[in-house]
Short mmCIF file of C-alpha atoms in Angstrom, two decimals:
data_model
loop_
_atom_site.label_atom_id
_atom_site.label_comp_id
_atom_site.label_asym_id
_atom_site.label_seq_id
_atom_site.Cartn_x
_atom_site.Cartn_y
_atom_site.Cartn_z
CA MET A 1 179.18 19.29 155.40
CA ALA A 2 176.73 17.49 153.13
CA ASP A 3 173.82 19.51 151.75
CA GLN A 4 170.84 18.49 153.90
CA SER A 5 168.43 19.43 151.14
CA VAL A 6 169.74 16.56 148.99
CA LEU A 7 168.39 13.12 149.84
CA LYS A 8 170.87 10.31 150.23
CA ASN A 9 170.51 7.60 147.59
CA MET A 10 171.28 3.96 148.10
CA THR A 11 174.81 2.85 147.40
CA PHE A 12 175.40 0.52 144.48
CA GLN A 13 175.73 -2.38 146.94
CA GLU A 14 172.47 -1.47 148.69
CA ALA A 15 170.73 -1.27 145.31
CA LYS A 16 171.92 -4.78 144.46
CA GLU A 17 170.66 -6.04 147.82
CA LEU A 18 167.20 -4.58 147.16
CA GLN A 19 167.12 -6.27 143.77
CA PHE A 20 168.11 -9.58 145.35
CA ARG A 21 165.51 -9.22 148.09
CA LEU A 22 162.76 -8.57 145.55
CA ILE A 23 163.68 -11.68 143.59
CA GLU A 24 163.88 -13.77 146.76
CA GLU A 25 160.30 -12.77 147.56
CA VAL A 26 159.31 -13.80 144.03
CA THR A 27 160.73 -17.29 144.64
CA LYS A 28 158.62 -17.59 147.81
CA GLU A 29 155.40 -16.53 146.08
CA PHE A 30 155.71 -18.38 142.76
CA LYS A 31 156.35 -22.14 142.42
CA ASN A 32 156.54 -24.73 139.64
CA ASN A 33 157.58 -22.24 136.94
CA GLU A 34 154.29 -20.35 137.28
CA PHE A 35 156.10 -17.02 137.01
CA PHE A 36 156.52 -17.80 133.31
CA GLN A 37 152.75 -17.38 132.95
CA THR A 38 152.18 -13.73 132.20
CA GLY A 39 148.97 -13.40 134.16
CA ASP A 40 145.20 -13.58 134.22
CA VAL A 41 142.50 -10.93 133.79
CA GLY A 42 139.26 -10.15 135.53
CA LEU A 43 137.89 -10.77 139.00
CA HIS A 44 139.35 -13.97 140.42
CA PRO A 45 136.79 -15.38 142.92
CA ALA A 46 139.31 -15.55 145.77
CA TYR A 47 140.54 -11.96 145.43
CA ASN A 48 138.04 -9.99 143.33
CA ARG A 49 141.05 -8.99 141.22
CA PRO A 50 143.42 -10.96 139.01
CA LEU A 51 145.30 -13.73 140.82
CA MET A 52 148.63 -12.62 139.34
CA THR A 53 148.00 -9.06 140.53
CA ALA A 54 147.28 -10.29 144.06
CA LYS A 55 150.45 -12.41 144.12
CA ILE A 56 152.64 -9.55 142.93
CA GLU A 57 151.05 -7.23 145.50
CA SER A 58 152.13 -9.77 148.11
CA VAL A 59 155.71 -9.76 146.76
CA LEU A 60 155.90 -5.97 146.88
CA ALA A 61 154.41 -5.77 150.38
CA LYS A 62 157.05 -8.15 151.75
CA THR A 63 159.87 -6.46 149.86
CA PHE A 64 159.02 -3.11 151.44
CA ASP A 65 158.18 -4.42 154.95
CA SER A 66 154.49 -3.62 154.61
CA GLU A 67 151.38 -5.52 155.71
CA ALA A 68 149.71 -5.18 152.33
CA CYS A 69 149.90 -3.62 148.87
CA ALA A 70 147.43 -2.42 146.26
CA LEU A 71 148.16 -1.81 142.60
CA VAL A 72 145.87 0.90 141.25
CA ARG A 73 145.18 2.89 138.12
CA GLY A 74 146.52 6.40 137.68
CA SER A 75 150.21 6.00 138.54
CA GLY A 76 151.51 7.99 141.51
CA THR A 77 148.69 10.51 141.36
CA GLY A 78 146.12 7.71 141.36
CA ALA A 79 147.85 6.04 144.30
CA ILE A 80 147.73 9.24 146.35
CA ARG A 81 144.10 9.95 145.44
CA ASN A 82 143.03 6.41 146.24
CA ILE A 83 144.60 6.27 149.69
CA LEU A 84 143.41 9.76 150.67
CA SER A 85 139.89 8.89 149.51
CA VAL A 86 139.79 5.94 151.90
CA LEU A 87 141.28 7.82 154.84
CA MET A 88 139.38 11.10 154.45
CA GLU A 89 135.94 12.44 153.65
CA PRO A 90 135.47 15.46 151.36
CA GLY A 91 136.01 18.72 153.21
CA GLU A 92 138.18 17.29 155.99
CA GLN A 93 141.54 18.74 157.00
CA CYS A 94 145.04 17.38 156.35
CA ILE A 95 148.40 18.53 157.73
CA VAL A 96 150.80 19.34 154.87
CA HIS A 97 154.19 21.02 154.44
CA ASP A 98 154.12 24.80 154.09
CA ALA A 99 155.56 24.84 150.58
CA PRO A 100 154.34 24.81 146.97
CA MET A 101 152.47 21.55 146.45
CA TYR A 102 153.07 19.22 143.50
CA THR A 103 150.53 20.14 140.81
CA THR A 104 148.55 16.89 140.63
CA THR A 105 148.52 16.62 144.43
CA LYS A 106 147.09 20.12 144.60
CA GLU A 107 144.38 19.00 142.18
CA THR A 108 143.60 15.97 144.36
CA PHE A 109 143.06 18.27 147.33
CA ARG A 110 140.81 20.49 145.20
CA LEU A 111 138.75 17.59 143.89
CA MET A 112 138.15 16.24 147.38
CA GLY A 113 137.64 19.69 148.87
CA LEU A 114 140.32 18.95 151.45
CA LYS A 115 141.47 21.69 153.78
CA GLN A 116 145.18 22.19 154.33
CA LYS A 117 146.81 22.80 157.70
CA ARG A 118 150.20 24.12 156.54
CA VAL A 119 153.20 23.56 158.81
CA ASN A 120 156.90 24.12 158.16
CA PHE A 121 158.37 20.60 158.31
CA ASN A 122 161.87 22.11 158.30
CA ASP A 123 161.20 23.50 161.80
CA PRO A 124 160.82 20.64 164.33
CA ALA A 125 159.57 22.94 167.09
CA ALA A 126 156.88 24.44 164.85
CA LEU A 127 155.90 20.96 163.69
CA ILE A 128 155.52 19.67 167.25
CA LYS A 129 153.55 22.74 168.37
CA ALA A 130 151.18 22.66 165.39
CA HIS A 131 150.63 18.92 165.69
CA GLN A 132 149.89 19.11 169.42
CA GLU A 133 147.45 21.99 168.99
CA ASP A 134 145.67 20.57 165.95
CA LYS A 135 142.33 18.94 166.76
CA GLN A 136 140.75 18.75 163.31
CA SER A 137 143.16 17.13 160.87
CA LYS A 138 142.47 13.54 159.85
CA VAL A 139 145.75 12.75 158.04
CA PHE A 140 149.38 13.83 158.14
CA TYR A 141 150.69 14.03 154.57
CA VAL A 142 154.36 14.39 153.66
CA GLN A 143 156.20 14.36 150.35
CA HIS A 144 159.47 12.42 150.51
CA SER A 145 161.20 14.39 147.73
CA ARG A 146 161.70 18.13 148.02
CA GLN A 147 158.95 20.65 147.37
CA GLN A 148 161.29 23.66 147.35
CA PRO A 149 165.07 24.25 147.15
CA ASN A 150 165.52 25.04 150.86
CA ASP A 151 163.78 21.95 152.25
CA THR A 152 166.00 20.10 154.70
CA TYR A 153 163.60 17.96 156.75
CA ASN A 154 164.47 14.33 157.36
CA LEU A 155 161.52 12.08 156.59
CA LYS A 156 162.22 9.59 159.37
CA GLU A 157 162.61 12.38 161.93
CA VAL A 158 159.37 14.07 160.82
CA ILE A 159 157.47 10.79 161.16
CA SER A 160 159.05 10.16 164.57
CA LEU A 161 158.02 13.62 165.82
CA VAL A 162 154.45 13.09 164.65
CA ARG A 163 154.36 9.71 166.38
CA GLU A 164 155.74 11.08 169.66
CA HIS A 165 153.64 14.24 169.94
CA GLY A 166 149.93 14.83 169.64
CA ARG A 167 147.24 12.59 168.20
CA ASN A 168 148.03 9.35 166.39
CA LEU A 169 147.11 10.50 162.89
CA PRO A 170 147.58 8.17 159.92
CA ILE A 171 150.72 9.26 158.05
CA VAL A 172 150.72 9.13 154.25
CA VAL A 173 154.01 9.54 152.38
CA ASP A 174 154.27 10.46 148.72
CA ASP A 175 157.33 8.36 147.80
CA ASN A 176 157.40 9.32 144.14
CA TYR A 177 160.97 9.87 142.90
CA CYS A 178 162.34 8.19 146.05
CA ALA A 179 161.14 4.57 145.94
CA MET A 180 164.01 2.24 145.00
CA LYS A 181 166.44 5.18 145.29
CA THR A 182 166.59 5.93 149.00
CA LYS A 183 167.38 3.11 151.41
CA GLU A 184 164.01 3.42 153.13
CA ILE A 185 160.66 4.72 151.98
CA GLY A 186 157.84 6.10 154.13
CA ILE A 187 156.35 2.80 155.24
CA GLN A 188 159.80 1.65 156.37
CA CYS A 189 160.31 4.89 158.32
CA GLY A 190 157.18 4.38 160.41
CA ALA A 191 154.48 5.87 158.19
CA ASN A 192 151.13 4.12 157.76
CA PHE A 193 151.11 4.34 153.97
CA SER A 194 153.47 4.88 151.04
CA ALA A 195 152.20 5.81 147.59
CA PHE A 196 154.24 6.01 144.41
CA SER A 197 154.26 5.40 140.67
CA GLY A 198 155.36 2.19 138.98
CA PHE A 199 155.74 4.16 135.75
CA LYS A 200 158.61 6.16 137.29
CA LEU A 201 160.33 2.82 137.96
CA SER A 202 160.27 1.72 134.31
CA GLY A 203 156.94 -0.06 134.68
CA PRO A 204 154.03 0.02 132.22
CA GLU A 205 151.91 3.13 131.94
CA GLY A 206 149.41 4.09 134.57
CA ILE A 207 150.13 1.78 137.52
CA GLY A 208 150.30 3.19 141.04
CA ILE A 209 151.57 1.35 144.11
CA ILE A 210 150.14 1.75 147.63
CA LEU A 211 151.74 0.06 150.64
CA GLY A 212 150.27 0.02 154.13
CA GLY A 213 148.02 -1.54 156.72
CA SER A 214 145.98 -4.53 155.57
CA GLU A 215 142.61 -3.26 156.85
CA ILE A 216 142.69 0.01 154.89
CA ILE A 217 144.23 -1.65 151.84
CA GLN A 218 141.38 -4.18 151.88
CA GLN A 219 138.86 -1.33 151.98
CA LEU A 220 140.58 0.09 148.93
CA HIS A 221 140.32 -3.25 147.14
CA ASP A 222 136.62 -3.53 148.11
CA ARG A 223 135.86 -0.11 146.66
CA ASN A 224 137.66 -0.96 143.43
CA TYR A 225 135.35 -3.87 142.66
CA SER A 226 134.80 -3.12 138.96
CA GLY A 227 136.70 -5.38 136.58
CA GLY A 228 137.60 -2.43 134.40
CA GLY A 229 139.30 -0.71 137.31
CA GLN A 230 141.75 -3.53 137.99
CA VAL A 231 145.44 -3.67 137.19
CA GLN A 232 145.29 -6.83 135.10
CA GLY A 233 147.57 -9.78 135.75
CA HIS A 234 149.78 -9.30 132.72
CA GLU A 235 150.29 -5.62 133.63
CA ALA A 236 151.29 -6.51 137.19
CA HIS A 237 153.65 -9.17 135.83
CA GLU A 238 155.27 -6.63 133.50
CA LEU A 239 155.57 -4.16 136.38
CA LEU A 240 157.46 -6.65 138.53
CA ILE A 241 159.87 -7.49 135.72
CA SER A 242 160.61 -3.76 135.35
CA LEU A 243 161.03 -3.22 139.09
CA SER A 244 163.61 -5.98 139.28
CA SER A 245 166.19 -3.88 137.43
CA ALA A 246 165.18 -0.44 138.71
CA PRO A 247 167.34 -0.18 141.88
CA VAL A 248 170.68 -0.85 140.18
CA MET A 249 169.76 1.26 137.15
CA LEU A 250 168.82 4.18 139.41
CA ALA A 251 172.05 3.79 141.41
CA ILE A 252 174.02 4.17 138.19
CA GLN A 253 171.95 7.23 137.29
CA ASN A 254 172.65 8.74 140.71
CA GLU A 255 176.37 8.22 140.13
CA GLN A 256 176.18 10.12 136.85
CA VAL A 257 174.17 12.96 138.41
CA GLU A 258 177.00 13.47 140.89
CA HIS A 259 179.69 13.24 138.20
CA LEU A 260 177.83 15.78 136.04
CA CYS A 261 177.43 18.27 138.88
CA SER A 262 181.12 18.03 139.72
CA ARG A 263 182.23 18.58 136.14
CA LEU A 264 179.91 21.54 135.55
CA SER A 265 181.00 23.10 138.86
CA GLU A 266 184.62 22.83 137.71
CA GLY A 267 183.87 24.93 134.62
CA GLU A 268 183.85 22.42 131.77
CA VAL A 269 180.99 24.32 130.14
CA SER A 270 181.17 28.10 129.70
CA GLY A 271 178.40 30.50 130.71
CA ILE A 272 177.33 28.60 133.81
CA LYS A 273 177.06 30.57 137.05
CA GLN A 274 176.62 27.52 139.28
CA ALA A 275 175.46 23.91 139.28
CA TYR A 276 174.07 21.98 142.21
CA ILE A 277 172.08 18.83 142.96
CA THR A 278 168.47 18.91 144.11
CA ASN A 279 165.59 16.50 144.53
CA SER A 280 163.17 18.42 142.34
CA GLN A 281 161.39 16.06 141.97
CA SER A 282 163.86 13.39 140.87
CA LYS A 283 167.49 13.83 141.86
CA ASN A 284 169.03 16.00 139.17
CA VAL A 285 171.39 18.88 138.48
CA ILE A 286 170.09 22.43 138.51
CA VAL A 287 172.18 24.67 136.26
CA GLU A 288 172.00 28.44 136.68
CA PHE A 289 173.32 30.45 133.73
CA GLU A 290 175.09 33.80 133.89
CA LYS A 291 172.58 35.21 131.39
CA PRO A 292 168.79 34.69 131.04
CA ILE A 293 169.14 32.04 128.34
CA ALA A 294 167.30 29.08 129.88
CA GLU A 295 164.64 28.92 127.16
CA GLN A 296 167.30 29.10 124.41
CA VAL A 297 169.30 26.32 126.04
CA ILE A 298 166.26 24.06 126.24
CA GLU A 299 165.27 24.73 122.63
CA MET A 300 168.82 24.19 121.37
CA ALA A 301 169.42 21.06 123.46
CA SER A 302 166.84 19.10 121.50
CA LYS A 303 168.80 19.76 118.30
CA PHE A 304 171.81 18.06 119.86
CA GLY A 305 169.94 14.96 120.99
CA ALA A 306 168.59 15.76 124.42
CA ALA A 307 164.99 15.34 125.52
CA THR A 308 163.41 18.64 126.51
CA TYR A 309 160.20 17.42 128.13
CA PRO A 310 159.40 14.41 130.32
CA VAL A 311 157.27 11.40 129.55
CA GLY A 312 157.00 10.20 133.11
CA ALA A 313 160.12 11.62 134.74
CA GLU A 314 162.30 8.49 134.64
CA SER A 315 159.87 6.27 132.79
CA ARG A 316 160.96 3.34 130.62
CA TYR A 317 160.96 5.61 127.57
CA GLU A 318 163.45 8.09 128.95
CA LEU A 319 166.84 6.78 127.91
CA ILE A 320 168.41 9.98 126.60
CA PRO A 321 169.43 12.84 128.90
CA MET A 322 166.77 15.40 129.67
CA ILE A 323 167.41 19.14 129.76
CA TYR A 324 164.21 20.96 130.60
CA ARG A 325 162.50 23.62 132.68
CA LEU A 326 162.46 23.54 136.46
CA SER A 327 159.48 22.10 138.29
CA GLY A 328 156.51 24.38 138.85
CA SER A 329 156.90 24.24 142.63
CA PHE A 330 160.58 25.25 142.41
CA ILE A 331 159.80 28.16 140.04
CA GLU A 332 157.03 29.24 142.40
CA SER A 333 159.56 29.47 145.22
CA ARG A 334 162.32 31.04 143.05
CA PRO A 335 160.73 32.85 140.05
CA GLU A 336 164.07 34.14 138.74
CA LEU A 337 165.05 30.60 137.76
CA ARG A 338 162.44 30.60 135.00
CA GLN A 339 164.90 32.49 132.76
CA HIS A 340 168.20 31.54 134.37
CA GLY A 341 167.86 27.88 135.29
CA VAL A 342 167.36 24.45 133.74
CA ARG A 343 167.03 20.99 135.22
CA ILE A 344 169.20 18.16 133.91
CA ASN A 345 168.73 14.44 134.43
CA PRO A 346 171.24 12.17 132.64
CA MET A 347 168.67 9.33 132.65
CA LYS A 348 170.49 6.31 131.14
CA SER A 349 173.31 8.32 129.62
CA SER A 350 176.69 9.29 131.03
CA ALA A 351 177.73 12.66 132.38
CA ASN A 352 180.09 12.81 129.42
CA THR A 353 177.19 12.80 126.96
CA VAL A 354 175.46 15.65 128.81
CA VAL A 355 178.64 17.74 128.91
CA HIS A 356 179.10 17.34 125.14
CA ILE A 357 175.51 18.43 124.48
CA LEU A 358 175.84 21.50 126.72
CA GLN A 359 179.14 22.49 125.13
CA ASN A 360 177.55 22.34 121.68
CA VAL A 361 174.53 24.33 122.89
CA MET A 362 176.60 27.09 124.49
CA GLU A 363 178.83 27.38 121.41
CA GLU A 364 175.76 27.70 119.19
CA ILE A 365 174.23 30.38 121.43
CA SER A 366 177.50 32.35 121.60
CA ARG A 367 177.61 32.45 117.78
CA GLY A 368 174.20 34.08 117.84
#
């Protein structure tokens, strides 16, 4: 039986189809070779944001089956903060999963003074009961990727349960690490809004993407009236170029994650207790060592060519494989992994490259 904690990525064929769909929407939005113009800046009179930005927002909305799209500053964190700030007032309550919250999301809740109604999304009965009894929450918030190793909830099923039972709360999905990887994102599963980072999809620094209903998205645009707060046309243009190759590139990466896990599980590298795939936050391989050597492995891995800290967790800069500490939320749920576990993402490399690096690291450690 497949591990329900691991999200299913698109197949290579599905990734190609998403790429083709994106480009088809580009051909509908841009005519007469205008896509070769890299974009305008400032507040275009018709949109109060750059014309190129507005046109690319339209392309992304149609690609992801959404009414509207907003490109915002602050990457995925900025996208989440922006949409929550439109939907909620400071001090209001939000339903969230009963699990360690991603660090910057936790800070967003602190900044806005938002109260958390914690519910175990892995338990459908508990979710239904809590949602039916809740009379105060203004938003239902769910993270698409896993917050802890034992998460098994299915995003589409969670959204369906919320829709069928209780009040019709707006549903916001954090689709970071899942957009252009899974076949459907939150908005396509019935949520009201999806928020994620363009930087994690090889886009330029600092651009967040929000998809959702046109009325709320327009409110967001109205609030972001300042010219300095806009994603300028040339930045939106660069983002779209990057997104065009992201699905296939991520499908290849997913393939190598699975190859790596299989090879490590078969014992190609000594000193490993077990290896398994998680979505923490990106889909990667968690390696647990027989001895508490995680910090040594990370330090040594850099000497053999691996990256040992992220830039944006799958950003355009991250070509080489990354061997680094586990996410804070995972360590919070399993503290013993701080000394025994590392997280490995092949990025644009092959599983073969990662195996060679680990073999060199373990040989060096064994020599003392």
